C-alpha cells in the first residue's frame, strides 16, 4: 500500500519546524519525521544564541560584513544579504509567536561573541537559547492540526522517480518495520555531522544521514571540507564534550595554559575573541607546545552570582563533574561542532534534485563560506526553513501533482525488519564501524590535515566500505568519505579547513566551492547557487 501526505519534513530542529509551519499555514498536510523525540536536535542544545542586527547600535550591513569576513572569501554574498535582512523579520515573528529571549527592564539583551563587531547575540534562559526556540516552535506546531509528527523514525533513503524526489524510506524501530512515505516534496532539515568525529559537541542524532541520502539520490553537495571545531568543549575524562559557549569568552572569560598563563594574545590580536578556527588551532598549538591535552577556560574574574544567572546550564553541568566555574578554571579543548558544507541549495532551499529541498545545517546555502560566524546558524535555520516552505508552496502551485490522489496522512509498513539475532549483530557492526570512522576522522580529517593523513583515511574508508553494510553505517561512511575527499581536493588553507602541507590561502586557484555528485569527479564552482530546473527564485 502506498500512502501519501502533501509534504515531508525530515528533522525537527529550527529549520524543519519553521518549514513545517510555513507549509501548514498554506493549508498543506505536513508529516515531520524525526529520529528521536521531537525536541531532540542540535537546535535544542544551542547555548550562545541567535545573531541578529536588532540592537540600536547595530546595522544589517555590519552583520553582513562580519559574516563575510568570517567566511574567508567563500560566502555567497546574496545568501548573506538574505540572511541578515530576512533574519530581522523572522526573529521578530518568532518573538511574537512566544519565544522569550532574555531582557532587562523590558529591553532585549545582546551578548558579544567572537568576530562580531557589535553585541548582537540574543539569548534565552541565559545559556538555554535552543531549548526556548524548540519549545516555542513545538508549541506553535502543536496548534496546527495539519502537522503530524512521526518520532523515532530513522530515515534510510529518498525515493526518486523520473528524476523527482517523491518520498522517503525509513525504519520505525517502535514497530520494527520499514515504511515508505510519499509526498509531493521532501524537505531535508536533518542537521549536521558532528558524530562523525571522536570528539564533538553534537548530540547522538547528528550523524549526517540527510547528506548521505541526498547524495545517494543524485543531489549535489557543496563545501564538505569545511568543518568547524568549537574551541571550548569540556575536557574531562568520561564526560561528554559538553559545549562551553563562546559567549563565556564574549563576557570576559580567558584561556590559560597548563601553567596558568594566558596565551591567546600571543596568537592573535583579538585574543580569545579571534575567529573560531584561529582559537581552535591556537589551542592545539599551545597544547603541543606545553605537551598537554588540555587548556583551561577561566571565568573566575566575573562575579559568581552573575555567572550562575548568565550561564545556569553550564554552571550546573560543570558542577556535576566536580568543577565550579565561579571558583576555578575548567579544562577545555576543541571538538567538532558544525559543518559549513552540505546539500547544495539555491536561495529558496531548492536542491539540484527536483522535489528535494534542504534547510539548516544539512544544506549549503553559501551563507557561512569557509567558516561560520558564531550564532549565525540558528538564524540560518529560521530564515531558510521559512523560505524553503514558501518556495515549495509556490512550486507546488505551478506544477500538477504527479503522484496521483491523496490518502489520509498516515504511513504504511512496506517490509518487516529481520529477526532479533540479525538486528543485534548489525547493531554491533554499526557501532564498530562508527567507532573506527570517528577515530579516523578525528586523527586524519580533523583540525589539521595533510595529503598523507587524508589519503590514509580514504584508504581505510574504502576498506570498510568493502564490507556488507546496512544503511546507518553506509550513510555514516558516505559522509565521512565526502568530507575527506573534499579536504584532499582543496590544496590550500581557508577558514576552518587547514592543510599543513598547503598552509596559505590561494585566492588565485581556490576561491571556488567544491561540488560532489555521485558518479562524478569532484569539481569547483564559483557559486553555490545554481539555476534551478524546477522554477525561478522567488522575489
Ligand atoms: C556557542 O554558544 O558557543 C555556540 C554558538 C554557535 O556555535 O553558533
Coordinates of C-alpha atoms and ligand atoms in Angstrom, one line a residue:
X1 CA 0.0 0.0 0.0
X2 CA 1.3 3.4 -0.9
X3 CA 0.3 6.2 1.5
X4 CA 0.8 9.9 0.9
X5 CA 1.0 13.1 2.7
X6 CA 1.4 16.5 1.0
X7 CA 4.9 17.3 2.2
X8 CA 7.5 15.6 4.2
X9 CA 9.9 17.3 6.5
X10 CA 12.9 15.3 7.8
X11 CA 14.2 16.8 11.1
X12 CA 12.6 18.7 13.9
X13 CA 15.2 21.4 14.7
X14 CA 14.7 25.1 13.9
X15 CA 14.8 24.7 10.1
X16 CA 12.5 21.7 10.0
X17 CA 9.9 23.2 12.4
X18 CA 9.9 26.6 10.6
X19 CA 9.5 24.9 7.2
X20 CA 6.6 22.8 8.5
X21 CA 4.8 25.8 10.0
X22 CA 5.1 27.6 6.6
X23 CA 3.7 24.7 4.7
X24 CA 0.9 24.1 7.2
X25 CA 0.0 27.8 7.1
X26 CA -0.6 27.4 3.4
X27 CA -3.1 24.6 4.1
X28 CA -0.9 21.6 3.3
X29 CA -0.7 18.4 5.3
X30 CA 2.9 18.0 6.6
X31 CA 4.5 14.9 8.1
X32 CA 7.6 15.6 10.2
X33 CA 9.9 12.6 10.5
X34 CA 12.3 12.9 13.4
X35 CA 14.9 10.4 14.5
X36 CA 14.3 10.7 18.3
X37 CA 11.7 12.6 20.2
X38 CA 10.5 15.8 18.6
X39 CA 12.5 18.0 20.9
X40 CA 15.9 16.3 20.2
X41 CA 18.1 18.1 17.7
X42 CA 21.2 20.2 17.6
X43 CA 18.9 23.2 18.0
X44 CA 17.8 22.0 21.4
X45 CA 21.4 22.3 22.7
X46 CA 22.4 25.6 21.2
X47 CA 23.6 27.9 24.0
X48 CA 25.1 31.1 22.8
X49 CA 22.2 32.4 20.8
X50 CA 21.0 33.9 17.7
X51 CA 22.9 36.7 15.9
X52 CA 20.6 39.3 14.6
X53 CA 21.0 43.1 13.9
X54 CA 18.2 44.3 16.2
X55 CA 20.0 46.4 18.7
X56 CA 20.1 50.2 18.5
X57 CA 23.8 50.5 17.7
X58 CA 23.7 47.7 15.1
X59 CA 23.0 47.6 11.3
X60 CA 22.4 44.8 8.9
X61 CA 25.4 46.0 6.9
X62 CA 27.7 45.4 9.9
X63 CA 26.3 41.9 10.4
X64 CA 26.7 41.3 6.7
X65 CA 30.4 42.5 6.8
X66 CA 31.2 40.3 9.9
X67 CA 29.6 37.3 8.2
X68 CA 31.5 37.8 5.0
X69 CA 34.8 38.3 6.8
X70 CA 34.4 35.2 8.9
X71 CA 33.6 33.2 5.7
X72 CA 37.1 33.8 4.4
X73 CA 36.2 34.8 0.8
X74 CA 33.8 31.9 0.2
X75 CA 30.4 33.3 1.3
X76 CA 27.6 33.6 -1.3
X77 CA 27.0 37.4 -0.9
X78 CA 23.4 37.3 -1.9
X79 CA 22.7 34.5 0.6
X80 CA 24.4 36.5 3.3
X81 CA 22.2 39.5 2.4
X82 CA 19.1 37.4 2.6
X83 CA 20.2 36.0 6.0
X84 CA 20.9 39.3 7.7
X85 CA 17.9 41.2 6.2
X86 CA 15.2 38.5 6.4
X87 CA 16.7 37.5 9.8
X88 CA 15.3 40.6 11.5
X89 CA 11.8 39.9 10.3
X90 CA 11.8 36.2 11.1
X91 CA 13.2 36.8 14.6
X92 CA 10.6 39.4 15.3
X93 CA 8.0 37.0 14.2
X94 CA 9.4 34.3 16.4
X95 CA 9.3 36.6 19.4
X96 CA 5.6 37.4 18.5
X97 CA 5.0 33.7 18.5
X98 CA 6.1 33.4 22.1
X99 CA 9.9 32.8 22.1
X100 CA 11.1 34.5 25.2
X101 CA 14.6 36.0 24.9
X102 CA 16.4 37.4 27.9
X103 CA 15.6 41.0 28.7
X104 CA 16.5 43.7 31.2
X105 CA 14.0 46.4 32.0
X106 CA 11.8 45.0 29.2
X107 CA 14.6 45.6 26.6
X108 CA 16.3 42.6 24.8
X109 CA 19.8 41.8 26.0
X110 CA 22.5 41.3 23.4
X111 CA 25.8 39.5 24.2
X112 CA 29.1 39.5 22.4
X113 CA 30.7 36.6 20.6
X114 CA 33.9 36.2 18.6
X115 CA 34.4 38.1 15.3
X116 CA 31.2 40.1 15.8
X117 CA 31.8 43.9 15.7
X118 CA 28.7 44.5 17.9
X119 CA 26.9 42.9 20.8
X120 CA 24.2 41.2 18.7
X121 CA 23.5 37.8 20.1
X122 CA 20.1 37.2 21.6
X123 CA 19.9 34.5 24.2
X124 CA 17.2 32.8 26.3
X125 CA 17.3 31.3 29.8
X126 CA 20.9 32.5 30.0
X127 CA 22.5 29.7 28.0
X128 CA 19.4 27.7 27.1
X129 CA 18.6 29.5 23.8
X130 CA 18.0 26.5 21.7
X131 CA 15.7 24.9 24.2
X132 CA 13.5 28.0 24.3
X133 CA 13.3 28.2 20.5
X134 CA 12.4 24.5 20.2
X135 CA 9.8 24.9 22.9
X136 CA 8.1 27.9 21.2
X137 CA 8.2 26.3 17.7
X138 CA 6.8 23.0 19.0
X139 CA 4.1 24.8 20.9
X140 CA 3.1 26.5 17.7
X141 CA 3.3 23.3 15.7
X142 CA 1.1 21.6 18.3
X143 CA -1.7 24.1 17.4
X144 CA -1.5 23.1 13.8
X145 CA -3.7 20.0 13.1
X146 CA -2.1 19.7 9.7
X147 CA 1.3 18.9 11.1
X148 CA 1.8 15.2 12.1
X149 CA 5.0 14.1 13.9
X150 CA 6.4 10.6 13.4
X151 CA 9.1 10.3 16.1
X152 CA 12.0 7.8 16.4
X153 CA 12.0 7.4 12.6
X154 CA 15.4 6.5 11.2
X155 CA 15.3 7.6 7.6
X156 CA 17.3 5.4 5.2
X157 CA 16.9 6.6 1.7
X158 CA 15.0 9.0 -0.5
X159 CA 12.5 7.7 -3.1
X160 CA 13.3 9.0 -6.6
X161 CA 11.1 8.5 -9.7
X162 CA 11.7 10.1 -13.1
X163 CA 14.3 12.4 -11.6
X164 CA 12.0 13.7 -9.0
X165 CA 12.2 13.1 -5.2
X166 CA 8.8 11.5 -4.2
X167 CA 9.3 10.5 -0.6
X168 CA 11.4 8.6 1.9
X169 CA 12.0 5.1 3.2
X170 CA 12.6 4.9 6.9
X171 CA 12.9 2.5 9.7
X172 CA 10.4 2.7 12.5
X173 CA 12.1 1.0 15.5
X174 CA 9.0 1.0 17.6
X175 CA 7.1 -1.4 15.4
X176 CA 10.2 -2.8 13.8
X177 CA 9.2 -2.2 10.2
X178 CA 10.4 -0.3 7.2
X179 CA 8.0 2.3 6.0
X180 CA 7.6 4.2 2.8
X181 CA 6.1 7.7 2.9
X182 CA 5.3 9.6 -0.3
X183 CA 4.6 13.2 -0.9
X184 CA 4.9 16.0 -3.5
X185 CA 8.2 17.2 -2.0
X186 CA 10.6 16.4 0.8
X187 CA 12.4 19.0 2.9
X188 CA 15.7 17.8 4.4
X189 CA 16.3 19.5 7.7
X190 CA 18.2 16.7 9.4
X191 CA 21.1 18.7 10.8
X192 CA 24.8 18.1 10.8
X193 CA 27.6 15.6 11.1
X194 CA 29.3 16.1 14.5
X195 CA 29.0 12.5 15.4
X196 CA 31.4 11.6 12.6
X197 CA 34.2 12.8 14.9
X198 CA 35.5 11.2 18.1
X199 CA 35.1 14.5 20.0
X200 CA 32.0 16.6 19.3
X201 CA 29.6 19.0 21.0
X202 CA 26.7 17.5 19.0
X203 CA 24.1 15.1 20.2
X204 CA 23.9 11.5 19.1
X205 CA 21.4 12.3 16.3
X206 CA 23.9 14.4 14.3
X207 CA 25.1 11.6 12.1
X208 CA 24.8 13.2 8.7
X209 CA 22.2 10.8 7.2
X210 CA 20.4 13.6 5.3
X211 CA 23.5 14.4 3.4
X212 CA 24.2 10.8 2.6
X213 CA 20.6 10.3 1.4
X214 CA 20.7 13.4 -0.8
X215 CA 23.9 12.2 -2.3
X216 CA 22.6 8.7 -2.9
X217 CA 19.5 10.2 -4.6
X218 CA 21.6 12.2 -7.0
X219 CA 21.7 15.7 -5.4
X220 CA 24.9 17.7 -5.3
X221 CA 26.8 18.5 -2.2
X222 CA 29.0 21.6 -1.7
X223 CA 31.9 22.6 0.5
X224 CA 32.0 19.4 2.6
X225 CA 35.7 20.1 3.6
X226 CA 34.6 22.9 5.9
X227 CA 34.1 21.6 9.3
X228 CA 34.1 23.9 12.3
X229 CA 35.7 22.9 15.5
X230 CA 34.5 24.7 18.6
X231 CA 37.4 25.8 20.7
X232 CA 35.9 25.2 24.1
X233 CA 34.3 21.9 24.9
X234 CA 34.5 20.5 28.4
X235 CA 37.5 18.1 28.5
X236 CA 37.0 15.8 31.5
X237 CA 37.6 12.0 31.4
X238 CA 34.4 10.0 30.8
X239 CA 32.3 13.2 30.3
X240 CA 30.7 14.1 27.0
X241 CA 32.3 17.1 25.3
X242 CA 29.8 19.5 26.6
X243 CA 29.9 22.9 25.0
X244 CA 31.2 25.9 27.0
X245 CA 29.6 28.7 25.0
X246 CA 31.6 31.2 23.1
X247 CA 29.5 33.8 25.0
X248 CA 31.6 32.9 28.0
X249 CA 34.6 34.4 26.3
X250 CA 32.4 37.2 25.0
X251 CA 31.5 38.1 28.6
X252 CA 35.2 38.2 29.7
X253 CA 36.4 34.6 30.0
X254 CA 40.1 34.0 29.2
X255 CA 42.0 30.9 28.1
X256 CA 45.0 29.7 30.1
X257 CA 47.6 27.0 29.6
X258 CA 48.8 24.3 31.9
X259 CA 51.0 26.9 33.7
X260 CA 48.1 29.2 34.3
X261 CA 49.3 31.7 31.7
X262 CA 47.0 33.4 29.2
X263 CA 48.2 32.5 25.8
X264 CA 45.7 33.8 23.1
X265 CA 47.2 37.3 22.9
X266 CA 50.4 35.6 21.6
X267 CA 48.4 34.0 18.7
X268 CA 46.0 36.8 17.6
X269 CA 45.3 40.5 18.2
X270 CA 41.7 39.7 19.1
X271 CA 42.9 37.1 21.6
X272 CA 40.0 35.0 22.9
X273 CA 37.7 36.7 20.5
X274 CA 39.6 35.8 17.4
X275 CA 37.6 33.8 14.8
X276 CA 36.8 30.3 16.0
X277 CA 39.1 28.4 13.7
X278 CA 42.1 30.5 14.9
X279 CA 41.2 30.0 18.5
X280 CA 40.9 26.2 17.9
X281 CA 44.2 26.0 16.1
X282 CA 45.9 28.1 18.7
X283 CA 44.7 25.8 21.4
X284 CA 46.1 22.8 19.5
X285 CA 49.4 24.6 19.1
X286 CA 49.5 25.6 22.8
X287 CA 48.7 22.0 23.9
X288 CA 51.6 20.8 21.7
X289 CA 54.0 23.4 22.9
X290 CA 53.2 22.5 26.6
X291 CA 52.9 18.8 25.9
X292 CA 49.4 18.6 27.4
X293 CA 46.0 17.6 26.3
X294 CA 44.0 20.5 27.6
X295 CA 43.9 24.2 28.2
X296 CA 41.6 26.0 30.7
X297 CA 38.7 28.4 30.4
X298 CA 38.9 30.9 33.3
X299 CA 35.8 32.8 34.3
X300 CA 36.8 33.5 37.9
X301 CA 37.3 37.2 37.3
X302 CA 33.5 37.5 36.9
X303 CA 31.1 37.7 39.9
X304 CA 29.8 34.3 41.0
X305 CA 26.2 35.5 41.1
X306 CA 26.4 36.8 37.6
X307 CA 27.9 33.6 36.3
X308 CA 25.2 31.4 37.9
X309 CA 22.5 33.6 36.4
X310 CA 24.0 34.1 33.0
X311 CA 25.2 30.5 32.4
X312 CA 22.9 28.3 34.6
X313 CA 23.1 25.2 32.4
X314 CA 26.9 25.4 32.0
X315 CA 27.3 26.1 35.7
X316 CA 25.1 23.1 36.7
X317 CA 26.7 20.7 34.2
X318 CA 30.3 21.6 35.2
X319 CA 29.3 21.2 38.9
X320 CA 28.1 17.7 38.1
X321 CA 31.7 16.9 37.1
X322 CA 33.1 18.5 40.2
X323 CA 34.0 21.8 38.6
X324 CA 32.8 25.1 39.9
X325 CA 33.2 27.7 37.1
X326 CA 32.9 30.6 39.7
X327 CA 36.0 29.3 41.6
X328 CA 38.3 27.5 39.2
X329 CA 39.3 27.4 35.5
X330 CA 37.8 24.4 33.7
X331 CA 39.6 22.1 31.3
X332 CA 38.6 22.6 27.7
X333 CA 39.7 21.6 24.2
X334 CA 38.3 21.8 20.7
X335 CA 35.6 19.5 19.4
X336 CA 33.7 19.1 16.1
X337 CA 30.8 21.4 16.2
X338 CA 29.3 22.4 12.8
X339 CA 29.7 21.7 9.1
X340 CA 29.5 24.6 6.7
X341 CA 29.0 22.4 3.7
X342 CA 26.0 20.3 2.8
X343 CA 23.4 19.7 0.2
X344 CA 23.7 22.5 -2.4
X345 CA 20.7 24.8 -2.5
X346 CA 19.6 27.9 -4.2
X347 CA 18.3 30.9 -2.1
X348 CA 14.9 29.2 -1.6
X349 CA 16.1 25.8 -0.4
X350 CA 15.8 24.0 -3.8
X351 CA 18.4 21.4 -4.3
X352 CA 19.7 20.2 -7.6
X353 CA 17.2 17.3 -7.4
X354 CA 13.7 18.4 -8.2
X355 CA 11.3 17.6 -5.3
X356 CA 14.0 17.8 -2.7
X357 CA 14.5 20.9 -0.6
X358 CA 17.0 21.5 2.2
X359 CA 17.4 24.0 5.0
X360 CA 19.6 24.4 8.1
X361 CA 22.9 22.6 8.8
X362 CA 22.2 19.9 6.3
X363 CA 22.1 22.5 3.5
X364 CA 24.8 24.5 1.9
X365 CA 23.4 27.9 1.0
X366 CA 26.8 29.6 1.0
X367 CA 26.0 31.9 3.9
X368 CA 28.8 30.5 6.0
X369 CA 31.5 30.3 3.3
X370 CA 34.6 28.6 4.8
X371 CA 33.9 29.4 8.4
X372 CA 30.6 30.2 10.1
X373 CA 30.3 33.4 12.2
X374 CA 29.2 32.4 15.7
X375 CA 25.5 32.2 16.3
X376 CA 24.6 32.6 12.6
X377 CA 23.3 29.0 12.4
X378 CA 20.0 29.3 14.3
X379 CA 19.3 32.4 12.2
X380 CA 20.1 30.5 9.0
X381 CA 17.7 27.6 10.0
X382 CA 14.9 30.0 10.8
X383 CA 15.3 32.1 7.6
X384 CA 16.0 29.4 5.1
X385 CA 13.5 27.0 6.7
X386 CA 10.7 29.6 6.1
X387 CA 12.0 30.4 2.6
X388 CA 12.0 26.7 1.6
X389 CA 8.5 26.3 2.9
X390 CA 7.4 29.3 0.8
X391 CA 9.2 28.1 -2.3
X392 CA 7.6 24.7 -2.0
X393 CA 4.1 26.1 -1.8
X394 CA 4.8 28.3 -4.9
X395 CA 6.4 25.4 -6.8
X396 CA 3.6 23.1 -6.0
X397 CA 1.0 25.6 -7.2
X398 CA 2.8 25.8 -10.5
X399 CA 3.0 22.1 -11.1
X400 CA 0.4 19.4 -11.1
X401 CA 0.7 16.7 -8.6
X402 CA 2.4 13.8 -10.3
X403 CA 1.8 11.1 -7.8
X404 CA -1.9 10.7 -8.0
X405 CA -4.6 11.4 -5.5
X406 CA -4.1 11.8 -1.8
X407 CA -5.0 9.5 1.0
X408 CA -5.1 10.2 4.8
X409 CA -1.7 11.3 6.1
X410 CA -0.7 8.1 7.6
X411 CA 2.2 5.8 6.8
X412 CA 2.4 2.2 5.6
X413 CA 4.8 -0.6 6.6
X414 CA 6.4 -1.9 3.5
X415 CA 8.7 -4.5 5.0
X416 CA 9.4 -6.2 8.3
X417 CA 12.8 -6.0 9.9
X418 CA 14.7 -9.2 10.3
X419 CA 14.8 -11.2 13.4
X420 CA 16.3 -10.3 16.8
X421 CA 19.6 -12.0 16.2
X422 CA 20.4 -10.3 13.0
X423 CA 19.3 -6.9 14.3
X424 CA 21.7 -7.3 17.3
X425 CA 24.5 -8.4 15.1
X426 CA 24.0 -5.5 12.8
X427 CA 23.8 -3.1 15.7
X428 CA 27.2 -4.3 16.8
X429 CA 28.6 -3.7 13.3
X430 CA 27.1 -0.2 13.2
X431 CA 28.9 0.6 16.5
X432 CA 32.2 -0.9 15.4
X433 CA 32.1 1.0 12.0
X434 CA 31.2 4.2 13.7
X435 CA 34.0 3.8 16.3
X436 CA 36.6 3.3 13.6
X437 CA 35.4 6.1 11.4
X438 CA 35.1 8.6 14.3
X439 CA 38.7 8.0 15.3
X440 CA 40.0 8.3 11.7
X441 CA 38.0 11.5 11.2
X442 CA 39.4 13.0 14.4
X443 CA 43.0 12.0 13.8
X444 CA 43.3 12.3 10.0
X445 CA 40.5 14.6 8.8
X446 CA 40.4 16.9 11.8
X447 CA 41.6 20.4 12.7
X448 CA 45.0 19.9 10.9
X449 CA 45.1 17.9 7.7
X450 CA 47.6 16.8 5.1
X451 CA 47.7 14.8 1.9
X452 CA 49.2 11.9 3.8
X453 CA 46.6 11.9 6.6
X454 CA 43.7 12.3 4.2
X455 CA 44.8 9.6 1.8
X456 CA 45.3 7.2 4.7
X457 CA 41.7 7.9 6.0
X458 CA 40.3 7.4 2.5
X459 CA 42.1 4.1 2.1
X460 CA 40.7 2.9 5.3
X461 CA 37.2 4.1 4.4
X462 CA 37.4 2.2 1.2
X463 CA 38.3 -1.0 3.1
X464 CA 35.4 -0.6 5.5
X465 CA 33.1 0.1 2.5
X466 CA 34.1 -3.3 1.1
X467 CA 32.1 -5.0 3.9
X468 CA 28.4 -5.5 3.6
X469 CA 27.0 -2.5 5.5
X470 CA 23.4 -1.6 6.3
X471 CA 22.0 1.9 5.8
X472 CA 23.2 3.6 9.0
X473 CA 26.8 2.5 8.6
X474 CA 26.7 3.1 4.9
X475 CA 25.4 6.6 5.3
X476 CA 27.9 7.4 8.1
X477 CA 30.8 6.2 5.9
X478 CA 29.5 8.1 2.8
X479 CA 29.5 11.4 4.6
X480 CA 33.0 10.8 6.1
X481 CA 34.3 10.0 2.7
X482 CA 32.8 13.1 1.2
X483 CA 34.4 15.3 3.8
X484 CA 37.8 13.6 3.4
X485 CA 37.7 13.7 -0.4
X486 CA 36.9 17.4 -0.5
X487 CA 39.6 18.1 2.1
X488 CA 42.1 16.3 -0.1
X489 CA 40.9 18.1 -3.2
X490 CA 41.4 21.6 -1.7
X491 CA 45.1 22.2 -1.8
X492 CA 45.1 25.4 0.3
X493 CA 44.1 26.5 3.8
X494 CA 41.0 28.6 4.2
X495 CA 38.7 29.3 7.1
X496 CA 38.1 26.1 9.0
X497 CA 40.0 23.9 6.5
X498 CA 43.7 23.8 7.4
X499 CA 46.2 21.8 5.4
X500 CA 49.6 21.7 7.0
X501 CA 51.1 20.9 3.6
X502 CA 49.3 24.0 2.0
X503 CA 49.2 26.5 4.9
X504 CA 48.4 29.5 2.8
X505 CA 45.1 30.8 1.3
X506 CA 45.3 30.7 -2.5
X507 CA 42.7 33.0 -4.0
X508 CA 44.0 32.6 -7.5
X509 CA 43.2 29.0 -7.8
X510 CA 40.9 28.0 -4.9
X511 CA 38.3 30.7 -4.4
X512 CA 35.7 28.1 -5.5
X513 CA 33.3 25.8 -3.9
X514 CA 33.8 22.0 -4.0
X515 CA 30.9 20.2 -5.7
X516 CA 30.3 16.5 -5.3
X517 CA 27.8 14.3 -7.1
X518 CA 27.6 10.5 -7.1
X519 CA 29.4 9.1 -10.1
X520 CA 31.2 12.3 -11.0
X521 CA 34.6 13.7 -10.2
X522 CA 34.8 16.4 -7.6
X523 CA 34.7 19.9 -9.3
X524 CA 35.0 23.5 -8.4
X525 CA 32.2 26.1 -8.9
X526 CA 32.3 29.9 -8.4
X527 CA 28.9 29.8 -6.8
X528 CA 26.8 27.6 -4.5
X529 CA 23.7 29.0 -6.1
X530 CA 22.6 27.4 -9.3
X531 CA 19.9 27.7 -12.0
X532 CA 17.0 25.7 -10.6
X533 CA 15.4 23.3 -13.0
X534 CA 12.1 23.5 -11.1
X535 CA 11.3 27.2 -11.1
X536 CA 12.8 30.6 -10.8
X537 CA 13.8 32.1 -7.4
X538 CA 11.1 33.8 -5.5
X539 CA 11.4 37.6 -5.0
Ligands
LIG1 C1 28.3 28.8 21.4 O1 27.4 29.1 22.2 O2 29.5 29.0 21.5 C2 27.8 28.2 20.1 C3 27.3 29.2 19.2 C4 27.4 28.7 17.8 O3 28.0 27.7 17.6 O4 27.0 29.5 17.0

